[in-house]
PDB file of C-alpha atoms in Angstrom:
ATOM      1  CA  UNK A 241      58.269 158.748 -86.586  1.00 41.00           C
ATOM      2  CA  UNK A 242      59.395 161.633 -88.730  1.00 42.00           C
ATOM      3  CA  UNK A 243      63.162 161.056 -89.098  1.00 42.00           C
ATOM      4  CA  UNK A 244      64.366 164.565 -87.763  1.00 39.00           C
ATOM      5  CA  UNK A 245      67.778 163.523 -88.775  1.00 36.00           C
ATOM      6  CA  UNK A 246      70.389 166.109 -89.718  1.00 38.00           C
ATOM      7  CA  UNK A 247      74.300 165.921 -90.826  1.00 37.00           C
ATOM      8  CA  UNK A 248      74.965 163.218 -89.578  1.00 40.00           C
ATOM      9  CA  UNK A 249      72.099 161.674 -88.940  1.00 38.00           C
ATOM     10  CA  UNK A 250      71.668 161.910 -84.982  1.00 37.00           C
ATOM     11  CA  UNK A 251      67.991 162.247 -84.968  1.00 41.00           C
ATOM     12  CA  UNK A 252      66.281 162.892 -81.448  1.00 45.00           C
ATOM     13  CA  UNK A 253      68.708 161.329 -79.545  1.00 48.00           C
ATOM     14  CA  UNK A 254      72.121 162.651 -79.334  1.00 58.00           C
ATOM     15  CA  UNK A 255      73.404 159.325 -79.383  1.00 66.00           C
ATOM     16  CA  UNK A 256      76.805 160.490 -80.770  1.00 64.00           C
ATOM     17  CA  UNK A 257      77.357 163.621 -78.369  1.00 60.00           C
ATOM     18  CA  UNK A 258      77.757 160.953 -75.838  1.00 66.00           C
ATOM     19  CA  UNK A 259      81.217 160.660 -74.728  1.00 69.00           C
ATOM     20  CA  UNK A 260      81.092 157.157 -73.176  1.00 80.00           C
ATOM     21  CA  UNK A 261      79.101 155.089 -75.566  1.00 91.00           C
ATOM     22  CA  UNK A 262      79.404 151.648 -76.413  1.00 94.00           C
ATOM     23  CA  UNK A 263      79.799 150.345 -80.031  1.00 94.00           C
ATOM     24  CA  UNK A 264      79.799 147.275 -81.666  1.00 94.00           C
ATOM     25  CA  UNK A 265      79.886 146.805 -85.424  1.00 94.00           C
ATOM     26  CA  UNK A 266      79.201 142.541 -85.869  1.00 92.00           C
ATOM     27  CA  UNK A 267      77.473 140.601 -88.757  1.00 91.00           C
ATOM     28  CA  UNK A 268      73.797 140.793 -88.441  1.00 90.00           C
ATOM     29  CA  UNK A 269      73.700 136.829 -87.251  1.00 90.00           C
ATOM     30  CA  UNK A 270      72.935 135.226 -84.180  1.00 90.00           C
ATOM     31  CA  UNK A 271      76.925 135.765 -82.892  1.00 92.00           C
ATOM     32  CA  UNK A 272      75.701 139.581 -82.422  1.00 94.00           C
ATOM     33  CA  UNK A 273      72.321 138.510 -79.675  1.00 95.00           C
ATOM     34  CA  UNK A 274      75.410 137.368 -77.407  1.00 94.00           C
ATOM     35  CA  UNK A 275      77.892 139.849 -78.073  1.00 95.00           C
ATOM     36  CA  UNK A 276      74.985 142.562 -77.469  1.00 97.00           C
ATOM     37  CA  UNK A 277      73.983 141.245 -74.151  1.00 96.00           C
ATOM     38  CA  UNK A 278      77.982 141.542 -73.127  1.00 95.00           C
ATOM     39  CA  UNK A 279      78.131 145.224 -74.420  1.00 96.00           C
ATOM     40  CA  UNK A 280      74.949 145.976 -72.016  1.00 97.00           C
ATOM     41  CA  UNK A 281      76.127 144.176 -69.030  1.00 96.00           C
ATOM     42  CA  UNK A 282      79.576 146.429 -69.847  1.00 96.00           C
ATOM     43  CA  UNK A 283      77.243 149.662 -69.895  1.00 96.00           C
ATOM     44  CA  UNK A 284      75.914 148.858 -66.395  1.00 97.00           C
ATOM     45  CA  UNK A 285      79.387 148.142 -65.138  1.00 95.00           C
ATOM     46  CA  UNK A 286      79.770 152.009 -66.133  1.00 94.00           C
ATOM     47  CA  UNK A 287      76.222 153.264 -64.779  1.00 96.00           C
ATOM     48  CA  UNK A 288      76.051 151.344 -61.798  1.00 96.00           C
ATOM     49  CA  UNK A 289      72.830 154.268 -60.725  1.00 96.00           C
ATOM     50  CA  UNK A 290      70.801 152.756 -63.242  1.00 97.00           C
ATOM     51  CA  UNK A 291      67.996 150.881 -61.444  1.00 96.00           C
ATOM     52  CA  UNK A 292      67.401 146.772 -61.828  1.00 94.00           C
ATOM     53  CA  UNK A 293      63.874 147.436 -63.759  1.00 93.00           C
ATOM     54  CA  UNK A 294      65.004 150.282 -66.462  1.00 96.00           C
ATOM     55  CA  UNK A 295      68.147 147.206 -67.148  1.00 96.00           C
ATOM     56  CA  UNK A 296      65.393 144.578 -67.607  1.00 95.00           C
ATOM     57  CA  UNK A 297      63.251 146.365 -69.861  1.00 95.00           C
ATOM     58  CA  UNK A 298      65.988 147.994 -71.588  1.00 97.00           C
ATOM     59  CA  UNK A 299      67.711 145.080 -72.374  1.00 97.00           C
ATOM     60  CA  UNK A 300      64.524 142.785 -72.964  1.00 96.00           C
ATOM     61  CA  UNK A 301      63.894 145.813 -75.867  1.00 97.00           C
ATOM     62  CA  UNK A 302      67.110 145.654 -77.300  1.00 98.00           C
ATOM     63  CA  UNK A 303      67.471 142.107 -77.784  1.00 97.00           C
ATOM     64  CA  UNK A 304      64.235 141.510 -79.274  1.00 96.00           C
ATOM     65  CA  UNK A 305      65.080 144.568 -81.698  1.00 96.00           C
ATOM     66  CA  UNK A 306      68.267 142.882 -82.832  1.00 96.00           C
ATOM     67  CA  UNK A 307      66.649 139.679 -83.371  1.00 94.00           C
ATOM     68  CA  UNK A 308      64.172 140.835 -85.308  1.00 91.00           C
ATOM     69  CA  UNK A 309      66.827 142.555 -87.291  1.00 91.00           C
ATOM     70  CA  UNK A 310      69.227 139.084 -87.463  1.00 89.00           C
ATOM     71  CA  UNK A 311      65.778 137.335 -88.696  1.00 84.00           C
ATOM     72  CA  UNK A 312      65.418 139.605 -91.324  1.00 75.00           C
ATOM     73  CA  UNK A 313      69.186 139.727 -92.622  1.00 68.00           C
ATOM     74  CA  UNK A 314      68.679 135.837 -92.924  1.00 61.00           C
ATOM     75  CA  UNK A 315      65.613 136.629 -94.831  1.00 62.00           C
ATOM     76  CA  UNK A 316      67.587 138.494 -97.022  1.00 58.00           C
ATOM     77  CA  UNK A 317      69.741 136.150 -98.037  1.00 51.00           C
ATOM     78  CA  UNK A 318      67.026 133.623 -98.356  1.00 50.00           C
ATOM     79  CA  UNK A 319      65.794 136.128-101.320  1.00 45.00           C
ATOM     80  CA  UNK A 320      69.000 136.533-103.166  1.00 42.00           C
ATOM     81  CA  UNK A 321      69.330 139.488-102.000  1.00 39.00           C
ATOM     82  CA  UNK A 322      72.714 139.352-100.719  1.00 41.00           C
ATOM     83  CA  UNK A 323      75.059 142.291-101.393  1.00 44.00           C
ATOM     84  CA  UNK A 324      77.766 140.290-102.954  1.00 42.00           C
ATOM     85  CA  UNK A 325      80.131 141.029-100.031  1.00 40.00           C
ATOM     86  CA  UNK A 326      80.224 137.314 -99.142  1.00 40.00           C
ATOM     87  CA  UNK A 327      82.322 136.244 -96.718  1.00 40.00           C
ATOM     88  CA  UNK A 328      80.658 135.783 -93.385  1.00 42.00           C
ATOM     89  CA  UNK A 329      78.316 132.723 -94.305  1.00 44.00           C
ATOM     90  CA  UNK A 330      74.822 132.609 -94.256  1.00 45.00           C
ATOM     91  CA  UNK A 331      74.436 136.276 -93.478  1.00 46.00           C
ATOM     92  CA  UNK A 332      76.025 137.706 -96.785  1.00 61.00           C
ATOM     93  CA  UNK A 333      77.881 140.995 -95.680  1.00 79.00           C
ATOM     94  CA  UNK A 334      74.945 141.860 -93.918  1.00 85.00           C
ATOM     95  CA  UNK A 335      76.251 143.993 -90.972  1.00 89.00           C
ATOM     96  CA  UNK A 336      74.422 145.898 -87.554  1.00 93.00           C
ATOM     97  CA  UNK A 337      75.987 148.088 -85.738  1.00 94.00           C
ATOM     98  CA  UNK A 338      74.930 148.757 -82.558  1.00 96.00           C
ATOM     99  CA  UNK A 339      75.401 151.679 -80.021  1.00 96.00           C
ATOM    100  CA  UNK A 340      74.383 151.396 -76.279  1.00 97.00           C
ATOM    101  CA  UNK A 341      74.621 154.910 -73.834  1.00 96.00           C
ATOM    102  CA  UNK A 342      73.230 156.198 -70.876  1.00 95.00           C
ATOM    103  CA  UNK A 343      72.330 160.186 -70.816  1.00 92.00           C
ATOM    104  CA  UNK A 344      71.336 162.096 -67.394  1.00 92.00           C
ATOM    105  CA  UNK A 345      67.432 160.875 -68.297  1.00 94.00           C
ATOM    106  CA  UNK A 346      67.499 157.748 -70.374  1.00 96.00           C
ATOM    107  CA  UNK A 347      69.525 154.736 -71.332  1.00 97.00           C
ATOM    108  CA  UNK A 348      69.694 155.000 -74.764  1.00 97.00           C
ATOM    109  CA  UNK A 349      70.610 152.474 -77.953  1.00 97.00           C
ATOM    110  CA  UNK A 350      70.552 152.753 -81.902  1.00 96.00           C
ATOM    111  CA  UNK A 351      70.500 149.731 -83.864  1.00 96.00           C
ATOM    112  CA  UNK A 352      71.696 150.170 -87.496  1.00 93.00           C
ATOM    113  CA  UNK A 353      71.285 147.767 -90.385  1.00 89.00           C
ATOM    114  CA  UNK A 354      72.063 147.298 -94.378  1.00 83.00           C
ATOM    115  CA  UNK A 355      69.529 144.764 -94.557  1.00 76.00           C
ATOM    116  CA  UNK A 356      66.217 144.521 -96.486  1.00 74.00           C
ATOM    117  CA  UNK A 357      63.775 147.112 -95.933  1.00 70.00           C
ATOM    118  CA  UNK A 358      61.865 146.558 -92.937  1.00 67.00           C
ATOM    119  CA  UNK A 359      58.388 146.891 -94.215  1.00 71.00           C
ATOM    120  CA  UNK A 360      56.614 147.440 -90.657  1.00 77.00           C
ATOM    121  CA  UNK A 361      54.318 149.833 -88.710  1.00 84.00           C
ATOM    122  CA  UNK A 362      54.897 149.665 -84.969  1.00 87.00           C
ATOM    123  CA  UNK A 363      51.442 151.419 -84.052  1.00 87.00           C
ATOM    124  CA  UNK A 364      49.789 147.982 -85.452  1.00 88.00           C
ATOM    125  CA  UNK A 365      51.706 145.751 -83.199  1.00 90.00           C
ATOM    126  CA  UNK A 366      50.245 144.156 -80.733  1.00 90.00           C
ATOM    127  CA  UNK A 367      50.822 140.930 -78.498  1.00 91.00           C
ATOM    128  CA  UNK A 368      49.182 137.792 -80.068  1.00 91.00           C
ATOM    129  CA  UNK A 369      47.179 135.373 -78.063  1.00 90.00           C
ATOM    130  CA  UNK A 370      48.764 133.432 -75.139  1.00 90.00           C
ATOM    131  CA  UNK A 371      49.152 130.558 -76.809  1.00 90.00           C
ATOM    132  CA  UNK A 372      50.620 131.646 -80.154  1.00 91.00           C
ATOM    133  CA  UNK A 373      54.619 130.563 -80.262  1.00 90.00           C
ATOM    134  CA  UNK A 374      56.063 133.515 -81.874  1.00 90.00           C
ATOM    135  CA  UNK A 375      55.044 136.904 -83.109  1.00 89.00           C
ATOM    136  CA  UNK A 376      55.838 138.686 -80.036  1.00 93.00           C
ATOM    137  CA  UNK A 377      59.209 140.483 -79.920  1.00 93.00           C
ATOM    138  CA  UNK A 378      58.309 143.611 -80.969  1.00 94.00           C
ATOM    139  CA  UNK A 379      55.052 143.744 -78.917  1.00 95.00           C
ATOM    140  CA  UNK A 380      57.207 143.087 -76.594  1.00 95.00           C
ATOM    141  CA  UNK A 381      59.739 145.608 -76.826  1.00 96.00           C
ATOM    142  CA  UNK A 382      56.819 148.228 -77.096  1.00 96.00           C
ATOM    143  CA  UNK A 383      55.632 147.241 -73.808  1.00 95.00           C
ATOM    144  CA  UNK A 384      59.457 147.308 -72.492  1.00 95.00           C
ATOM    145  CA  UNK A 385      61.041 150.607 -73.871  1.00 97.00           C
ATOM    146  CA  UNK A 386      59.470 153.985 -73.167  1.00 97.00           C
ATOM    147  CA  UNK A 387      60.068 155.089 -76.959  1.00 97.00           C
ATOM    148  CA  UNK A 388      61.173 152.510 -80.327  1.00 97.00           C
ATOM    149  CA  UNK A 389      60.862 154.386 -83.765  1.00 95.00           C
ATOM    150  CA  UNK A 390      61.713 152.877 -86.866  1.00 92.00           C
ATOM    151  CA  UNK A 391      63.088 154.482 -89.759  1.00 90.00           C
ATOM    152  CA  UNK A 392      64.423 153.500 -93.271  1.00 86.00           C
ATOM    153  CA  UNK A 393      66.527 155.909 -95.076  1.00 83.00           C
ATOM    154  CA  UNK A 394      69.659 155.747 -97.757  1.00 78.00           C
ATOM    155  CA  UNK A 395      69.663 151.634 -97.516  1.00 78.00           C
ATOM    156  CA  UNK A 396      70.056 151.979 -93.334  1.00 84.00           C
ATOM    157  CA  UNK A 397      67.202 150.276 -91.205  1.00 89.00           C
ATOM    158  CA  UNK A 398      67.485 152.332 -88.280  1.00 93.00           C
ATOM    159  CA  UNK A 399      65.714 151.533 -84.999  1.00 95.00           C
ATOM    160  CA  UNK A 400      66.120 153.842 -81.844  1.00 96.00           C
ATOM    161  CA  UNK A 401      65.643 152.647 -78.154  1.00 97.00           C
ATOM    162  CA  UNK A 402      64.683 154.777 -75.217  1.00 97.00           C
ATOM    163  CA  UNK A 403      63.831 153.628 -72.038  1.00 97.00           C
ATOM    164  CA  UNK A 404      63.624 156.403 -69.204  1.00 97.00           C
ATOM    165  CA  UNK A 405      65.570 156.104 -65.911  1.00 96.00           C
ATOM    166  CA  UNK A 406      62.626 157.512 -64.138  1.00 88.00           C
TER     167      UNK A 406
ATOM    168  CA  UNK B 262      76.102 130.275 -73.453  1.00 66.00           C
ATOM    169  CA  UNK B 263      73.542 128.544 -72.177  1.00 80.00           C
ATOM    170  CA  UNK B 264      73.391 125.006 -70.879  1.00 85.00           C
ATOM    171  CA  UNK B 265      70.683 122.755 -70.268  1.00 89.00           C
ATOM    172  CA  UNK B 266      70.388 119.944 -67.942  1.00 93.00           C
ATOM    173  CA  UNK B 267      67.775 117.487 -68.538  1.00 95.00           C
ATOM    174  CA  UNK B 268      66.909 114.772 -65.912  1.00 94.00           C
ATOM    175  CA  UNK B 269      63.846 112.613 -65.695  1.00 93.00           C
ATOM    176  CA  UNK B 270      62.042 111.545 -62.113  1.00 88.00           C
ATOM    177  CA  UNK B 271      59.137 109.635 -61.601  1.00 88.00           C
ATOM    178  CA  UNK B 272      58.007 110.160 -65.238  1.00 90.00           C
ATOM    179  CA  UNK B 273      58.471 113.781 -65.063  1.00 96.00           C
ATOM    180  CA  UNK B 274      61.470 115.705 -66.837  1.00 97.00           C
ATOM    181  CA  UNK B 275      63.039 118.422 -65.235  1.00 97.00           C
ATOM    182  CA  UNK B 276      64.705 120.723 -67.141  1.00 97.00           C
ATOM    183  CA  UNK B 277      67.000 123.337 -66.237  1.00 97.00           C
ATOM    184  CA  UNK B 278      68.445 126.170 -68.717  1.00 96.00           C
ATOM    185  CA  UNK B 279      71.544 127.963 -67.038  1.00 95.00           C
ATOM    186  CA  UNK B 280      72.279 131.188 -68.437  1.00 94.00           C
ATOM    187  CA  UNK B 281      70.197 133.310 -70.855  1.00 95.00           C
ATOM    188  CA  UNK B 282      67.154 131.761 -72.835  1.00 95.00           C
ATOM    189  CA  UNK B 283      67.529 133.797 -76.002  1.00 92.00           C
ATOM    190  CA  UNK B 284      67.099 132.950 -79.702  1.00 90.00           C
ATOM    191  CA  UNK B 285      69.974 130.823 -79.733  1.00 88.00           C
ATOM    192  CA  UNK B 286      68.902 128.569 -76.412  1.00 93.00           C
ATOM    193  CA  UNK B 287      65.291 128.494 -77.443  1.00 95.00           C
ATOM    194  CA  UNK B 288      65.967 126.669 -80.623  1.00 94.00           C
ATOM    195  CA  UNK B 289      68.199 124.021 -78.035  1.00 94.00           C
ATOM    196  CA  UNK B 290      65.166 124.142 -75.556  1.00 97.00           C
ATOM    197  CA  UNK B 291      62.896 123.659 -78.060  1.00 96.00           C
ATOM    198  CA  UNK B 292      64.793 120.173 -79.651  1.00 96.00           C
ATOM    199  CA  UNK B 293      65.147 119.049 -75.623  1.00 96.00           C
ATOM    200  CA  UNK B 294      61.826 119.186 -74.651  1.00 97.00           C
ATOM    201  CA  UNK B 295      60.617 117.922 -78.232  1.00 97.00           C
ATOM    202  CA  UNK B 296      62.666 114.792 -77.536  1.00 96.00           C
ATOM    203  CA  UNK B 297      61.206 114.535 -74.208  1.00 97.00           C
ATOM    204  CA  UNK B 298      57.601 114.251 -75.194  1.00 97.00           C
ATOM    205  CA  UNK B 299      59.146 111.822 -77.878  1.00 96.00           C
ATOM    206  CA  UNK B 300      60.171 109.718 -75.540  1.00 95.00           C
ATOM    207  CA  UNK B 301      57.344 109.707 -73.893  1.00 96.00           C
ATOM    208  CA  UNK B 302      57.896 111.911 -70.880  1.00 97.00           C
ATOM    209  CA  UNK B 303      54.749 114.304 -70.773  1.00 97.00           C
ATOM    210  CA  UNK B 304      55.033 115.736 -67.761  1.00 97.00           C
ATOM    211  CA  UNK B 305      58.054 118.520 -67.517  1.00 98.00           C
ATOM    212  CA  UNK B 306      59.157 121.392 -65.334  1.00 98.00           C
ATOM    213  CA  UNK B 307      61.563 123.711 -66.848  1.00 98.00           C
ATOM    214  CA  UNK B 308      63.434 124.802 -63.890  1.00 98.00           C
ATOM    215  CA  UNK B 309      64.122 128.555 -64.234  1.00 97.00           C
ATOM    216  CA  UNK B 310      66.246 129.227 -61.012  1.00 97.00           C
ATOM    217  CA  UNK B 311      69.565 129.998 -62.708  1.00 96.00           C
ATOM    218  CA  UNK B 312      67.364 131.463 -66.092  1.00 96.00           C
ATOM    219  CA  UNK B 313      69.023 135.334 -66.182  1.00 94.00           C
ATOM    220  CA  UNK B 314      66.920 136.065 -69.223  1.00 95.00           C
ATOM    221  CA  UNK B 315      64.196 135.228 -71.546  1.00 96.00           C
ATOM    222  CA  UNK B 316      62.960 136.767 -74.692  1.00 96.00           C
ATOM    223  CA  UNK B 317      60.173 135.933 -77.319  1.00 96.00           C
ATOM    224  CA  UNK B 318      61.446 133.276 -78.677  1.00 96.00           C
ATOM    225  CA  UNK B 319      62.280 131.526 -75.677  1.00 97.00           C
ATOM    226  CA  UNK B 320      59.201 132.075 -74.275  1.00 97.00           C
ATOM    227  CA  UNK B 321      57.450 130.521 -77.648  1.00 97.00           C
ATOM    228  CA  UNK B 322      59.693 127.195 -76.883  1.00 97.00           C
ATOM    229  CA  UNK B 323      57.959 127.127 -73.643  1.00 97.00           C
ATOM    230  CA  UNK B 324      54.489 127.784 -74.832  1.00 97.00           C
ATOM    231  CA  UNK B 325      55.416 125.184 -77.445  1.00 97.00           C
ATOM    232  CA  UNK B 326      56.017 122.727 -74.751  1.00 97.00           C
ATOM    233  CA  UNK B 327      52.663 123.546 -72.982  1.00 97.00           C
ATOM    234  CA  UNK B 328      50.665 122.615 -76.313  1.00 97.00           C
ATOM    235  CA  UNK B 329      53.004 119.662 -77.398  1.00 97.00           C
ATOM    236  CA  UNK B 330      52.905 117.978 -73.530  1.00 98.00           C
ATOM    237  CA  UNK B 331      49.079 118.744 -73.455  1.00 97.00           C
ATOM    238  CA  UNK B 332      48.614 117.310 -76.574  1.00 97.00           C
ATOM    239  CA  UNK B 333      49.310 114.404 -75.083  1.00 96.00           C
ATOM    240  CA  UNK B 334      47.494 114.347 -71.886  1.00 97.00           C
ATOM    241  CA  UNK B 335      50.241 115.737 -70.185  1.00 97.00           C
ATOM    242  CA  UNK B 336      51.806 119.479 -69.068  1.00 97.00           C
ATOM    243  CA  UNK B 337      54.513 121.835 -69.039  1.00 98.00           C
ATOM    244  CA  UNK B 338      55.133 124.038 -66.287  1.00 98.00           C
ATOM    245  CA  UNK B 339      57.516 126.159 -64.788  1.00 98.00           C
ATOM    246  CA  UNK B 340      59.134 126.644 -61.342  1.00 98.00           C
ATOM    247  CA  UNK B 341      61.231 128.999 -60.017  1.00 97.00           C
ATOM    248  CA  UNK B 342      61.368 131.675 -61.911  1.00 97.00           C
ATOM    249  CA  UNK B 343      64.002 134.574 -61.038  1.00 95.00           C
ATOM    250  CA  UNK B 344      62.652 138.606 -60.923  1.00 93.00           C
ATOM    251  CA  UNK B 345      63.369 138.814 -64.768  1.00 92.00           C
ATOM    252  CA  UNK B 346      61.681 135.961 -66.129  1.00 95.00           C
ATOM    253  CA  UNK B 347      58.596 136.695 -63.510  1.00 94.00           C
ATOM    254  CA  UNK B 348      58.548 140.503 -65.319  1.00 92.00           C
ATOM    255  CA  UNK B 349      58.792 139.069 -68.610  1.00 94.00           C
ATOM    256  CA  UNK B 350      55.713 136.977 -68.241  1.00 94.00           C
ATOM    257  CA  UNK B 351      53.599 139.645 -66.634  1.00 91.00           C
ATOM    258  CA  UNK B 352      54.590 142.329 -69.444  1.00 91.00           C
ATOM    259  CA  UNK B 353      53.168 139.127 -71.746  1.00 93.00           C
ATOM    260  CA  UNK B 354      49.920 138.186 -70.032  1.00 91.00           C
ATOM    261  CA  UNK B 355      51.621 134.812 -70.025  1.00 94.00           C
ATOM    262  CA  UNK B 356      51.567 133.984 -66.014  1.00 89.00           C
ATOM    263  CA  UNK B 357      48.256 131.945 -66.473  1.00 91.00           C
ATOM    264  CA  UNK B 358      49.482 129.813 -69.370  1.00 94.00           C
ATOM    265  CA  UNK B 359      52.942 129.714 -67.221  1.00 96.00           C
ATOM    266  CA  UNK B 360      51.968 130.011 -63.804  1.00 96.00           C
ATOM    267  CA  UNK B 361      54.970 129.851 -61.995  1.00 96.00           C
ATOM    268  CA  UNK B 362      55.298 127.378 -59.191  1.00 97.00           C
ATOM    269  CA  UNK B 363      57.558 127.586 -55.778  1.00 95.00           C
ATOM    270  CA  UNK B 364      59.521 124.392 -56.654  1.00 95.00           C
ATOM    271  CA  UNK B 365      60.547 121.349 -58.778  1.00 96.00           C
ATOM    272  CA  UNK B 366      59.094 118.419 -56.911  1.00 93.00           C
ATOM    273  CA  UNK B 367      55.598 120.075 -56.311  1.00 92.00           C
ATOM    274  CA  UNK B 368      55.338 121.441 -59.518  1.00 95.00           C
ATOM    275  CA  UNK B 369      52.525 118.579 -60.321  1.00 94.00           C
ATOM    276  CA  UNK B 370      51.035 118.432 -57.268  1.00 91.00           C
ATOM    277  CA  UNK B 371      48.084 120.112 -57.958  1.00 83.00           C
TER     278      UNK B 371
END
């Protein structure tokens, strides 16, 4: 997408202007996959009106987003391309920050990230063969979510997640 | 986090994740049902009654499993899957390759 960010950066979805939104600011490591699927399961404690399929695919998005993102911190680091931060291990300062809402239409998420640049272009994604072992989160979380854009900007990988109540 | 439970009847290993089968458990499923086809045991069910959630990665340790067990004249298939496992594998095209069955002890019977 065209990153219609202004000010502070809220893009299309007014993430931000959401009064009840859940954050979480962890290492990009596997510790965040868990912590993420607690933060959801707290977010449907508070929308109890959002229905059992939206959850599924809303979650199955989201976690495959933030593992591709934990992958690629780890790939970082592999590089040398740590920030110097040290610290937390094998993940070098490398940090996502995630934010989980539900608006009158959507349930909504932004994942953030200071790691590599994500060289990708979702609109050439598309599920391998049934018996390949991996390469299939993000085909996945296309299929799940009813939006996922990608954008890079001042050193922030920034994914946002939309998947419509209705 | 997730536990597995591993038991072996008949020459067939049953094994049953608890919990959510995410990149952390698949590496763990993977390493189980790698030393179960080590051991000899070619035939496996994953049980995936009490499975709340899968994701890629878990689902590439099962497919893993299919090829490895095959591989050796055996199989890997799955039984019992719960509403958001069965989702997952339509949204994948993946319920031929893992077509669930009803239950554990008739999961070879055809």
């Amino acid at each position: 997408m065209t990153d219609e960010a202004v000010g502070d950066g809220v893009g299309e979805l007014p993430l931000r202007e959401i009064d009840d939104r859940l954050v979480l600011s962890v290492p990009a490591d596997e510790s965040a996959i868990e912590l993420t699927h607690e933060l959801v399961a707290r977010l449907w404690m508070r929308h109890t009106h959002v229905p059992d399929d939206v959850r599924m695919r809303y979650e199955m998005g989201l976690i495959e987003i933030l593992a591709n993102v934990v992958e690629h911190a780890f790939a970082a680091d592999g590089s040398g391309a740590a920030d110097g931060s040290g610290g937390s291990g094998a993940v070098g300062g490398r940090r996502v920050l995630v934010t989980l809402a539900v608006n009158p239409t959507a349930a909504v998420a932004r994942l953030e990230d200071n790691g590599v640049p994500a060289d990708l272009d979702l609109s050439q994604v598309a599920m391998p063969d049934e018996d390949s072992e991996s390469g299939r989160g993000l085909a996945m979380a296309l299929a799940a979510l009813t939006e996922l854009t990608f954008s890079r900007d001042a050193g922030r990988n920034t994914w946002d997640l939309r998947c419509d109540l209705s | 986090m997730t536990q597995f439970h591993v038991e072996t009847h008949d020459g067939v290993g049953v094994v049953r994740p608890e919990g959510r089968l995410n990149m952390v458990a698949a590496r763990q499923l993977k390493a189980t049902l790698a030393d179960l086809v080590e051991a000899g045991t070619h035939r496996i069910v994953v049980d995936l009654e009490a499975t709340t959630f899968i994701d890629s990665s878990g689902l590439g340790a099962l497919i893993g499993g299919v090829k490895s067990t095959r591989q050796q004249g055996g199989d890997l298939r799955i039984a019992r899957p719960t509403e958001a496992v069965v989702s997952v594998l339509d949204l994948t095209n993946l319920s031929k390759i893992l077509r669930p069955r009803d239950d554990v002890a008739g999961a070879f019977d055809d």
